[in-house]
PDB file of C-alpha atoms and ligand atoms in Angstrom:
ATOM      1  CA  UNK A   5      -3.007  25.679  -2.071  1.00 80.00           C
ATOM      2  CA  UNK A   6      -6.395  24.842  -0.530  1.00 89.00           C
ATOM      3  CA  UNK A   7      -7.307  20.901   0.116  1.00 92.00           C
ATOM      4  CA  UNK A   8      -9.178  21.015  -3.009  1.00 95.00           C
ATOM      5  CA  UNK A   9      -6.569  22.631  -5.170  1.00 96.00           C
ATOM      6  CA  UNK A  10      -4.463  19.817  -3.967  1.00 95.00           C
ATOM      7  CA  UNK A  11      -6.595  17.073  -4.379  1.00 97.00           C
ATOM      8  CA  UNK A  12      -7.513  18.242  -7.856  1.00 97.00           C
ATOM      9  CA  UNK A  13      -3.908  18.350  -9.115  1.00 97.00           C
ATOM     10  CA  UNK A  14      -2.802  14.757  -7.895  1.00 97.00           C
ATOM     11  CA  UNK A  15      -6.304  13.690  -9.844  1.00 98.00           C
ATOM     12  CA  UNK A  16      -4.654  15.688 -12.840  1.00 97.00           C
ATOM     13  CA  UNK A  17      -1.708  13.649 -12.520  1.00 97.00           C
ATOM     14  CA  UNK A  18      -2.873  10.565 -12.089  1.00 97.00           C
ATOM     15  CA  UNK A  19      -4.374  10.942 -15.441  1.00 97.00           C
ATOM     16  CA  UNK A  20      -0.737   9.685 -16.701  1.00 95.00           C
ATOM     17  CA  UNK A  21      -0.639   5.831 -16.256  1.00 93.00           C
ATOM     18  CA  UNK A  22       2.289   4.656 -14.352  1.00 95.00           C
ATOM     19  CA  UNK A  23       4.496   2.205 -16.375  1.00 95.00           C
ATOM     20  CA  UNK A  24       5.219  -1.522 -15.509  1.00 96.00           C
ATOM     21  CA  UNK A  25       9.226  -1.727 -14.482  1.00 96.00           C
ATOM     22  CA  UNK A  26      10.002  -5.430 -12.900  1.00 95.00           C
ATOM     23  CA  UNK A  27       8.820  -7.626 -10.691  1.00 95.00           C
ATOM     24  CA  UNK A  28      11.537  -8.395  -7.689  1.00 94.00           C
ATOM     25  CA  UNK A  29      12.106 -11.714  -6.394  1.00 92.00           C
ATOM     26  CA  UNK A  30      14.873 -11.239  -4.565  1.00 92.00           C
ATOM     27  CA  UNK A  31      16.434  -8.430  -2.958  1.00 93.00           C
ATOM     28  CA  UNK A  32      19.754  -8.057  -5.656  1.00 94.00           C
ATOM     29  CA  UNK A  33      17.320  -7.263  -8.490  1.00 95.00           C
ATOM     30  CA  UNK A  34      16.145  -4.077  -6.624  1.00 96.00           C
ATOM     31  CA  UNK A  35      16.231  -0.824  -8.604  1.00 97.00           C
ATOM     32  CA  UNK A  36      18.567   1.320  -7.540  1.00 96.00           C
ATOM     33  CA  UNK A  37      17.326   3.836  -5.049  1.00 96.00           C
ATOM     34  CA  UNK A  38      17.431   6.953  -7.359  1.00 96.00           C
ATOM     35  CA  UNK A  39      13.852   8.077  -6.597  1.00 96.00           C
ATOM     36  CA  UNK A  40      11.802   8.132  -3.782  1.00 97.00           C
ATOM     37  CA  UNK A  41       9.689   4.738  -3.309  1.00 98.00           C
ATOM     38  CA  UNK A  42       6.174   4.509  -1.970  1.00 98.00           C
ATOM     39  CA  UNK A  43       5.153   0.782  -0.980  1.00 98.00           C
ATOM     40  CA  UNK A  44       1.572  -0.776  -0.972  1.00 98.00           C
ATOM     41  CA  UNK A  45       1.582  -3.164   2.301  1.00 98.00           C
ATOM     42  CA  UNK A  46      -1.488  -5.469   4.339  1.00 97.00           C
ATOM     43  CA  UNK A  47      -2.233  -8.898   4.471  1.00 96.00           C
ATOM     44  CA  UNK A  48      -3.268 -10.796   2.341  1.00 94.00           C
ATOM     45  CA  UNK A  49      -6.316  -9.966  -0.141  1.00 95.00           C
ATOM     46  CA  UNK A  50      -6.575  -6.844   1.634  1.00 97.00           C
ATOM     47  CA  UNK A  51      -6.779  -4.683  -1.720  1.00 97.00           C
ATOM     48  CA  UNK A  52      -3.475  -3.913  -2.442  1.00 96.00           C
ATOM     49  CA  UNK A  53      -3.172  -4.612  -5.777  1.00 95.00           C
ATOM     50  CA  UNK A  54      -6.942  -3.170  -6.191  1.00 97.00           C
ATOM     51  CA  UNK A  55      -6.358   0.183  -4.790  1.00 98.00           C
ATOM     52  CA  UNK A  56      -2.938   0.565  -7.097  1.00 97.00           C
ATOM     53  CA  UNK A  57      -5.190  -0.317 -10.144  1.00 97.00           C
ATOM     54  CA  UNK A  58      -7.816   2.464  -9.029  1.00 98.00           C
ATOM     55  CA  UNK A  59      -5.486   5.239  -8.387  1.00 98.00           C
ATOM     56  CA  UNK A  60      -4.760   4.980 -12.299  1.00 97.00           C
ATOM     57  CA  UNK A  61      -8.236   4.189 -13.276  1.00 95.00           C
ATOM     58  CA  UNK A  62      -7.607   1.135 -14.779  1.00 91.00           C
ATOM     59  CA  UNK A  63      -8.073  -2.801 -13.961  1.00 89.00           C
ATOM     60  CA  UNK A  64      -4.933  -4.657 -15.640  1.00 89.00           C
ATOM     61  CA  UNK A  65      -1.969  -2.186 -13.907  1.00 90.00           C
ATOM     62  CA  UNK A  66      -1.729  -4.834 -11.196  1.00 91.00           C
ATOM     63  CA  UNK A  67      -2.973  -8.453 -11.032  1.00 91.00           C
ATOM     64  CA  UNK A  68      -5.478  -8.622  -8.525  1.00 92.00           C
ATOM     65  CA  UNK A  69      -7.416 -12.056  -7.192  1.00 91.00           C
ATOM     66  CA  UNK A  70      -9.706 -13.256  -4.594  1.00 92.00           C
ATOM     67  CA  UNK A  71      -7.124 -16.112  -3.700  1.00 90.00           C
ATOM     68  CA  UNK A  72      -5.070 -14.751  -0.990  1.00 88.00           C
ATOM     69  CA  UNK A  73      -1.202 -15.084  -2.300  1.00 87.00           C
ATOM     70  CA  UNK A  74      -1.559 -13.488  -5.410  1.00 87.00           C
ATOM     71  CA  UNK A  75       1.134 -10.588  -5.800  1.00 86.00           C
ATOM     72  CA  UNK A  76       4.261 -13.155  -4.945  1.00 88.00           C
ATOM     73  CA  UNK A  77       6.824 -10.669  -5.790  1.00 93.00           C
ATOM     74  CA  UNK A  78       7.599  -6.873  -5.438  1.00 95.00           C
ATOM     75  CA  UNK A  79       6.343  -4.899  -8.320  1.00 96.00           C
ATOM     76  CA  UNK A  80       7.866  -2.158  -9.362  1.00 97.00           C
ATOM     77  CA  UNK A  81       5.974   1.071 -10.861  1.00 97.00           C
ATOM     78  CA  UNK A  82       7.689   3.894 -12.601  1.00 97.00           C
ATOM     79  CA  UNK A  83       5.033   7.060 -12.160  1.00 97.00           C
ATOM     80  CA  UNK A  84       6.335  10.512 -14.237  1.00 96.00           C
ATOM     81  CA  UNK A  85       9.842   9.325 -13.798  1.00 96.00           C
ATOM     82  CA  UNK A  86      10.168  10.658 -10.651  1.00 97.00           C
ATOM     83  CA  UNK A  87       8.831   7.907  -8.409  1.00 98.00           C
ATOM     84  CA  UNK A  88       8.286   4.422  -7.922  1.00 98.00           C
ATOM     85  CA  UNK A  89       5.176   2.560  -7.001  1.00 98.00           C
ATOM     86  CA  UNK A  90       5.536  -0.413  -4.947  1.00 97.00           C
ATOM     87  CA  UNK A  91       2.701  -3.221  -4.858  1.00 97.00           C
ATOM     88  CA  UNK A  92       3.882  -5.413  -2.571  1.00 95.00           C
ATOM     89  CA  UNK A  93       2.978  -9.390  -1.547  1.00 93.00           C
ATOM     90  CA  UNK A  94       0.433  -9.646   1.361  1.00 93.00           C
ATOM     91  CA  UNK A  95       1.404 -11.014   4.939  1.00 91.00           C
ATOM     92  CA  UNK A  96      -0.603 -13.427   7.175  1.00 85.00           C
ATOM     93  CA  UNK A  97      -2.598 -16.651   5.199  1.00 78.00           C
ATOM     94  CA  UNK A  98      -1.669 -17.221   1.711  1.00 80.00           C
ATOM     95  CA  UNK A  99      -2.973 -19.756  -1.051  1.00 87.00           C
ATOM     96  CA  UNK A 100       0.497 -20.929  -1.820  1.00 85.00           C
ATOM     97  CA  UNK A 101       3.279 -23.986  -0.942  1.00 86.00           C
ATOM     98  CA  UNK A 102       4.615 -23.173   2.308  1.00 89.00           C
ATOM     99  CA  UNK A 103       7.869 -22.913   0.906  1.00 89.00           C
ATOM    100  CA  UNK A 104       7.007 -20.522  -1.475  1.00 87.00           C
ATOM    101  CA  UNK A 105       5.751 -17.973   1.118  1.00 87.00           C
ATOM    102  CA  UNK A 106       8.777 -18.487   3.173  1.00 90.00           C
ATOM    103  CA  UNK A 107      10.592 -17.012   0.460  1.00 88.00           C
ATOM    104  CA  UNK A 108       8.436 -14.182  -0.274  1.00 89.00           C
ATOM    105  CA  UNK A 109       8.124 -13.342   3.411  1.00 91.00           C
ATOM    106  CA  UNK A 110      11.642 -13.155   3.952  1.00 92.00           C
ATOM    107  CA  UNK A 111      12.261 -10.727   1.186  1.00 92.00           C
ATOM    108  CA  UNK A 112       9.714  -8.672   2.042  1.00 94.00           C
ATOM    109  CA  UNK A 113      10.931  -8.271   5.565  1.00 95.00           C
ATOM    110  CA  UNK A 114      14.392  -7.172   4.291  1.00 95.00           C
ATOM    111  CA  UNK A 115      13.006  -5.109   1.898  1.00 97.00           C
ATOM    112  CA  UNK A 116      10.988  -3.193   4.428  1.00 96.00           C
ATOM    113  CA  UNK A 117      14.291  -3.312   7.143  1.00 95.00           C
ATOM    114  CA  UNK A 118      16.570  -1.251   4.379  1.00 88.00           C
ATOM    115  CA  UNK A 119      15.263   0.382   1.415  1.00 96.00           C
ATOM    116  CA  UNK A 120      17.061   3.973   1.967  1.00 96.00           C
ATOM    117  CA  UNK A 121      14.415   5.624  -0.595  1.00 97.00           C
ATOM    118  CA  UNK A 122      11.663   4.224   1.133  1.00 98.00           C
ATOM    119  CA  UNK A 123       9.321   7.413   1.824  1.00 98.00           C
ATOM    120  CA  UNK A 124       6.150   6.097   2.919  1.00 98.00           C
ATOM    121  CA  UNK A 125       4.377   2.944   3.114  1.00 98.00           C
ATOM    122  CA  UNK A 126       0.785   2.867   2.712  1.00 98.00           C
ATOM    123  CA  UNK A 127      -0.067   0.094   5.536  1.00 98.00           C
ATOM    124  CA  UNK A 128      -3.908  -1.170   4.205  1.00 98.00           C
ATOM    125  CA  UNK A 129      -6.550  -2.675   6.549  1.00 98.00           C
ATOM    126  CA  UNK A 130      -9.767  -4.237   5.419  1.00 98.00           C
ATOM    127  CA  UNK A 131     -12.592  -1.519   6.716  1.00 98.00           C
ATOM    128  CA  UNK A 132     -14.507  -4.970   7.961  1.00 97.00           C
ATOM    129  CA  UNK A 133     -11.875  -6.574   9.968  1.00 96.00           C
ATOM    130  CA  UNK A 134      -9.577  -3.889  11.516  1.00 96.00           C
ATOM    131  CA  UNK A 135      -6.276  -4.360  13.184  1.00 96.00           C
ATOM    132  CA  UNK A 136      -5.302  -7.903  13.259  1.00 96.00           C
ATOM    133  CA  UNK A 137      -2.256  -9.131  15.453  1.00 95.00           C
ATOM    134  CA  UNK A 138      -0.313 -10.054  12.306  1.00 95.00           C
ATOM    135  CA  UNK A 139      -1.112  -6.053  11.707  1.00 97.00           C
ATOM    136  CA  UNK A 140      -0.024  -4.400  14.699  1.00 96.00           C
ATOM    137  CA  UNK A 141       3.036  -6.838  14.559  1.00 94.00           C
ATOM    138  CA  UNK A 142       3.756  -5.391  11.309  1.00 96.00           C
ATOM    139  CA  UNK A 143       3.501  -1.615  12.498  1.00 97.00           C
ATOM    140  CA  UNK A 144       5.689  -2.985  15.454  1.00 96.00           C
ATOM    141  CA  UNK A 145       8.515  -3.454  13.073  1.00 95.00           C
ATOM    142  CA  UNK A 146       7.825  -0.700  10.907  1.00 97.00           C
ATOM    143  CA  UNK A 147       8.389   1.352  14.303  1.00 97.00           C
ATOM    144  CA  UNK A 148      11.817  -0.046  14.727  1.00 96.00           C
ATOM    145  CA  UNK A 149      13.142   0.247  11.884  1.00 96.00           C
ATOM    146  CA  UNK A 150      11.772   4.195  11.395  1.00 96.00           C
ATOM    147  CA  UNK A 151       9.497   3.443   7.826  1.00 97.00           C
ATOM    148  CA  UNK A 152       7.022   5.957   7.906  1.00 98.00           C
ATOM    149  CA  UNK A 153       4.010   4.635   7.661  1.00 98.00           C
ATOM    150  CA  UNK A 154       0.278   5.172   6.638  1.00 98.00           C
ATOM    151  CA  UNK A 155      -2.978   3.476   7.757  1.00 98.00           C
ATOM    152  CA  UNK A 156      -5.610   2.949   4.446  1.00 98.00           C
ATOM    153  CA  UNK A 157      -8.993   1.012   4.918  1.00 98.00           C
ATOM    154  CA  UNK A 158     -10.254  -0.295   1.960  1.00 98.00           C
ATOM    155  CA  UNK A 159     -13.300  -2.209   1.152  1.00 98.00           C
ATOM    156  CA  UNK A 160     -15.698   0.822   2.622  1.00 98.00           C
ATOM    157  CA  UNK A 161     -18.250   0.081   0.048  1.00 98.00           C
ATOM    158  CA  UNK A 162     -18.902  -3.195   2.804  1.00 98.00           C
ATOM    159  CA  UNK A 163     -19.429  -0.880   5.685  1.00 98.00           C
ATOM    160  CA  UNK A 164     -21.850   1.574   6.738  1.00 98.00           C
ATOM    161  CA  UNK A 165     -19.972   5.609   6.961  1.00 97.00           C
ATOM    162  CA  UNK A 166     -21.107   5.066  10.749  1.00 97.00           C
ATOM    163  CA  UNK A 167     -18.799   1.994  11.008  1.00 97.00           C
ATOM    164  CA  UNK A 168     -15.838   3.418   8.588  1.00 97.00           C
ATOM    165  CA  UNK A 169     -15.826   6.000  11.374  1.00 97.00           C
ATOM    166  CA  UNK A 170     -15.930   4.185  14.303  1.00 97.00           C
ATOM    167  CA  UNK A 171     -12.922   1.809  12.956  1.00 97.00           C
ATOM    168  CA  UNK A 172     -11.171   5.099  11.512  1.00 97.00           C
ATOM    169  CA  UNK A 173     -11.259   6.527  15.054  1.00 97.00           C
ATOM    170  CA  UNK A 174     -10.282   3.694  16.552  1.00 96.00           C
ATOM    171  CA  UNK A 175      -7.062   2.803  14.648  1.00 97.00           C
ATOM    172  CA  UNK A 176      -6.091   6.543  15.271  1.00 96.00           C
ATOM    173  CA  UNK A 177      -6.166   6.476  18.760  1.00 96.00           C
ATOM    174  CA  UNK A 178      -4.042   2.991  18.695  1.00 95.00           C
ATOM    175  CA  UNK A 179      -1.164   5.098  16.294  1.00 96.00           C
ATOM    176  CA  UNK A 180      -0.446   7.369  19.256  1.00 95.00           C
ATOM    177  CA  UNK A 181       1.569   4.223  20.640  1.00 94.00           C
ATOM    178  CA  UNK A 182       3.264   4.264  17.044  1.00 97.00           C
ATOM    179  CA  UNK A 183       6.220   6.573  16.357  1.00 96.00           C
ATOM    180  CA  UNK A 184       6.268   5.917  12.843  1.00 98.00           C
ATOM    181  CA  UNK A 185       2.995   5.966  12.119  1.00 98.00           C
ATOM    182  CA  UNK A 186       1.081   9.349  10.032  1.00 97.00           C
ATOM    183  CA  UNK A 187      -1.857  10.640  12.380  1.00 95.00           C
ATOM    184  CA  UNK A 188      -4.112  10.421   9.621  1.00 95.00           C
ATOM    185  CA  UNK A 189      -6.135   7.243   8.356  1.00 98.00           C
ATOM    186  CA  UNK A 190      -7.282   7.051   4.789  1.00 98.00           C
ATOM    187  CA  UNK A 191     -10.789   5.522   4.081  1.00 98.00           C
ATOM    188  CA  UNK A 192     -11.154   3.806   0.397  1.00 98.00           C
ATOM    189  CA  UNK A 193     -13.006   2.004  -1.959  1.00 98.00           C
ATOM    190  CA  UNK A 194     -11.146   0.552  -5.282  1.00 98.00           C
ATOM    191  CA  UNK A 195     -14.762  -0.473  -6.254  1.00 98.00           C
ATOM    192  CA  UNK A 196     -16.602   2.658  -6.027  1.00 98.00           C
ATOM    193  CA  UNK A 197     -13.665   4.679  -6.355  1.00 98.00           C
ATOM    194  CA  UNK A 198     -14.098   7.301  -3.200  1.00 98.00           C
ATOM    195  CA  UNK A 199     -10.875   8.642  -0.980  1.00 98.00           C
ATOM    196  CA  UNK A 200      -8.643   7.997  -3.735  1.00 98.00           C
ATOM    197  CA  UNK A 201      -7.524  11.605  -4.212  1.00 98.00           C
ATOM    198  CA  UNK A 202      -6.561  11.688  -0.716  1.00 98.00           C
ATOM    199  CA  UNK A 203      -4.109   8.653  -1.658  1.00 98.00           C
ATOM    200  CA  UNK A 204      -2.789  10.580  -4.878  1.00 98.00           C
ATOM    201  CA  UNK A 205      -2.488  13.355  -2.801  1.00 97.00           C
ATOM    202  CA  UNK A 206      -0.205  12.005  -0.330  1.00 97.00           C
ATOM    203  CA  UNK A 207       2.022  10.189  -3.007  1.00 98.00           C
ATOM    204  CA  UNK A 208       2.163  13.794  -5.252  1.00 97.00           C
ATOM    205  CA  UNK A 209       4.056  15.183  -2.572  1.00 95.00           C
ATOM    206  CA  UNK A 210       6.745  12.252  -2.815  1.00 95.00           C
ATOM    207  CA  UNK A 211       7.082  13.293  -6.086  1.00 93.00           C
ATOM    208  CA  UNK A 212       9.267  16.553  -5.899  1.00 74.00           C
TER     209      UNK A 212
HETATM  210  N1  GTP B 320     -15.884  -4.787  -2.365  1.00 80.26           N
HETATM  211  C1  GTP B 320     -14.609  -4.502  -2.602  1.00 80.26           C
HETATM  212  N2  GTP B 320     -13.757  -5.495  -2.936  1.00 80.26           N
HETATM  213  C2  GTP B 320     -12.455  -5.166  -3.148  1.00 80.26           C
HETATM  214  C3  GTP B 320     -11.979  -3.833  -3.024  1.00 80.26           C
HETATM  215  N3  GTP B 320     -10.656  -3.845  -3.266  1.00 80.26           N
HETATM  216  C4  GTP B 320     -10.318  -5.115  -3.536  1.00 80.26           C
HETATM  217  N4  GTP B 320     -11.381  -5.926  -3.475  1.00 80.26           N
HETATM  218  C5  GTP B 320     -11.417  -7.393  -3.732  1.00 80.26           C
HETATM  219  O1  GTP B 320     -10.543  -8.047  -2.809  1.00 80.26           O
HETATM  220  C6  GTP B 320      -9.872  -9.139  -3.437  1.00 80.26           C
HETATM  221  C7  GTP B 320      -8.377  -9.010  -3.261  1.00 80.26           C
HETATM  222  O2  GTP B 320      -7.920  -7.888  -3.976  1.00 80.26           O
HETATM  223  P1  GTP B 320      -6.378  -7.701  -4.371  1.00 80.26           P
HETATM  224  O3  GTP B 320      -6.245  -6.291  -4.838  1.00 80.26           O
HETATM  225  O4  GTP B 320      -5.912  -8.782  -5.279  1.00 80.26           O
HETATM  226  O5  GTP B 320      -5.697  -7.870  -2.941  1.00 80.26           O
HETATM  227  P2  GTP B 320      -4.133  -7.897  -2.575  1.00 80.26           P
HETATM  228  O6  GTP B 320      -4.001  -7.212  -1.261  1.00 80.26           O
HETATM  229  O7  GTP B 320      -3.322  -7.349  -3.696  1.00 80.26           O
HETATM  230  O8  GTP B 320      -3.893  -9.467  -2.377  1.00 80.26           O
HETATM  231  P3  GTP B 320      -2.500 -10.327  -2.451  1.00 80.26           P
HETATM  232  O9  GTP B 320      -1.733  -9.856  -3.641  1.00 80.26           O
HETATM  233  O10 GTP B 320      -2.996 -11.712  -2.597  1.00 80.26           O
HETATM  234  O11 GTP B 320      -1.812 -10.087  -1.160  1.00 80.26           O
HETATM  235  C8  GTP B 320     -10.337  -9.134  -4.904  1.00 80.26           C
HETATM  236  O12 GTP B 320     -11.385 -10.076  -5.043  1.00 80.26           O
HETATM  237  C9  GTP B 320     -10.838  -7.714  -5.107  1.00 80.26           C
HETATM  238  O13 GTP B 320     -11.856  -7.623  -6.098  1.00 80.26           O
HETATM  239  C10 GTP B 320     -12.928  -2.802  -2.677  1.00 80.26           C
HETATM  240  O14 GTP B 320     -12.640  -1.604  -2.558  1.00 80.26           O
HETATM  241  N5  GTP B 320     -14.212  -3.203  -2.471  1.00 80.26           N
HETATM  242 MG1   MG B 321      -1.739  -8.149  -4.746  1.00 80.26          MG
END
């Protein structure tokens, strides 16, 4: 199949909405893992919920917010019945009681430490900003415990292409220090929708 081919088909499939399943506040209520699993990580207001929402097209799949600390829980996704979709809560600040992110934090690190199904999380950095230390902490632990893992800017509609680049380029020559990480960094915009085939793309081939 040529890159077009491919990237036309996952837009073709994305055309079917994915279907709400549960929202997880604690690691018993997990689904069990009878289909591969593709997560949505980054700090904190970095677009998570967004860029999920854009890959279908629509605006309500996921709650999204400019507070930081909205998505609190894991939300689960069903997509054809053959995968789940994973919009997970931020790291790093969060407009919520301390206690409260304790909590979330602590699931989320278990979650990531042993979720067998766990193909490939989508590890999203604001186009603006970079790698922060909370981030490369993150890909740290993502490292040790084997997750494969995949860099996504977002927010490109606030840079200039020359910029995107330069940031692109950069964060791909940091990922040679990181086993787990894909070579490749994604550049995205939930806003003005561009590089989101190359997302459906990637999660199409989870889907066999
Ligand atoms: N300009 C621009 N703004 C965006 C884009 N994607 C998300 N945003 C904005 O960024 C803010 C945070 O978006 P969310 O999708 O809620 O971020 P999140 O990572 O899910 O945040 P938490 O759930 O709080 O961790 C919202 O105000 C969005 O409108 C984008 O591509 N471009
Ligand atoms: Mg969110």
């Amino acid at each position: 199949m040529t890159d077009n081919a491919r990237l036309e088909a996952a837009d073709q499939l994305f055309k079917t909405p994915c279907r709400f399943m549960l929202s997880v506040a604690d690691l018993v209520q997990l689904p069990p893992p009878d289909k591969n699993e593709v997560a949505f990580l980054g700090r904190s207001n970095v677009g998570k919920s967004s860029l999920l929402n854009a890959l279908f097209s629509r605006r309500d799949i996921a709650k999204t917010s400019s507070t930081p600390g909205r998505t609190q829980q894991l939300n689960y996704f069903d997509f054809l019945g053959k995968i789940y979709l994973v919009d997970l809560p931020g790291y790093g600040y969060a407009k919520a009681p301390v206690k409260e992110v304790e909590r979330w934090q602590k699931v989320l690190r278990m979650y990531l430490r042993g979720r067998p199904n766990l193909r490939r999380v989508f590890l999203l950095i604001d186009s603006r900003i970079g790698l922060k230390a909370s981030d490369e902490e993150m890909m740290k632990e993502l490292d040790t415990n084997a997750v494969p893992y995949q860099i996504v800017l977002t927010k490109t509609d606030k840079v200039s292409a020359l910029e995107c680049t330069k940031t692109a380029e950069s964060i791909e020559r940091a990922l040679e220090k990181h086993p787990a990480a894909h070579v490749t960094v994604l550049k995205t915009s939930s806003e003005k929708k561009t590089g989101l085939s190359e997302v459906r793309a990637e999660i199409v081939d989870f889907c066999e």
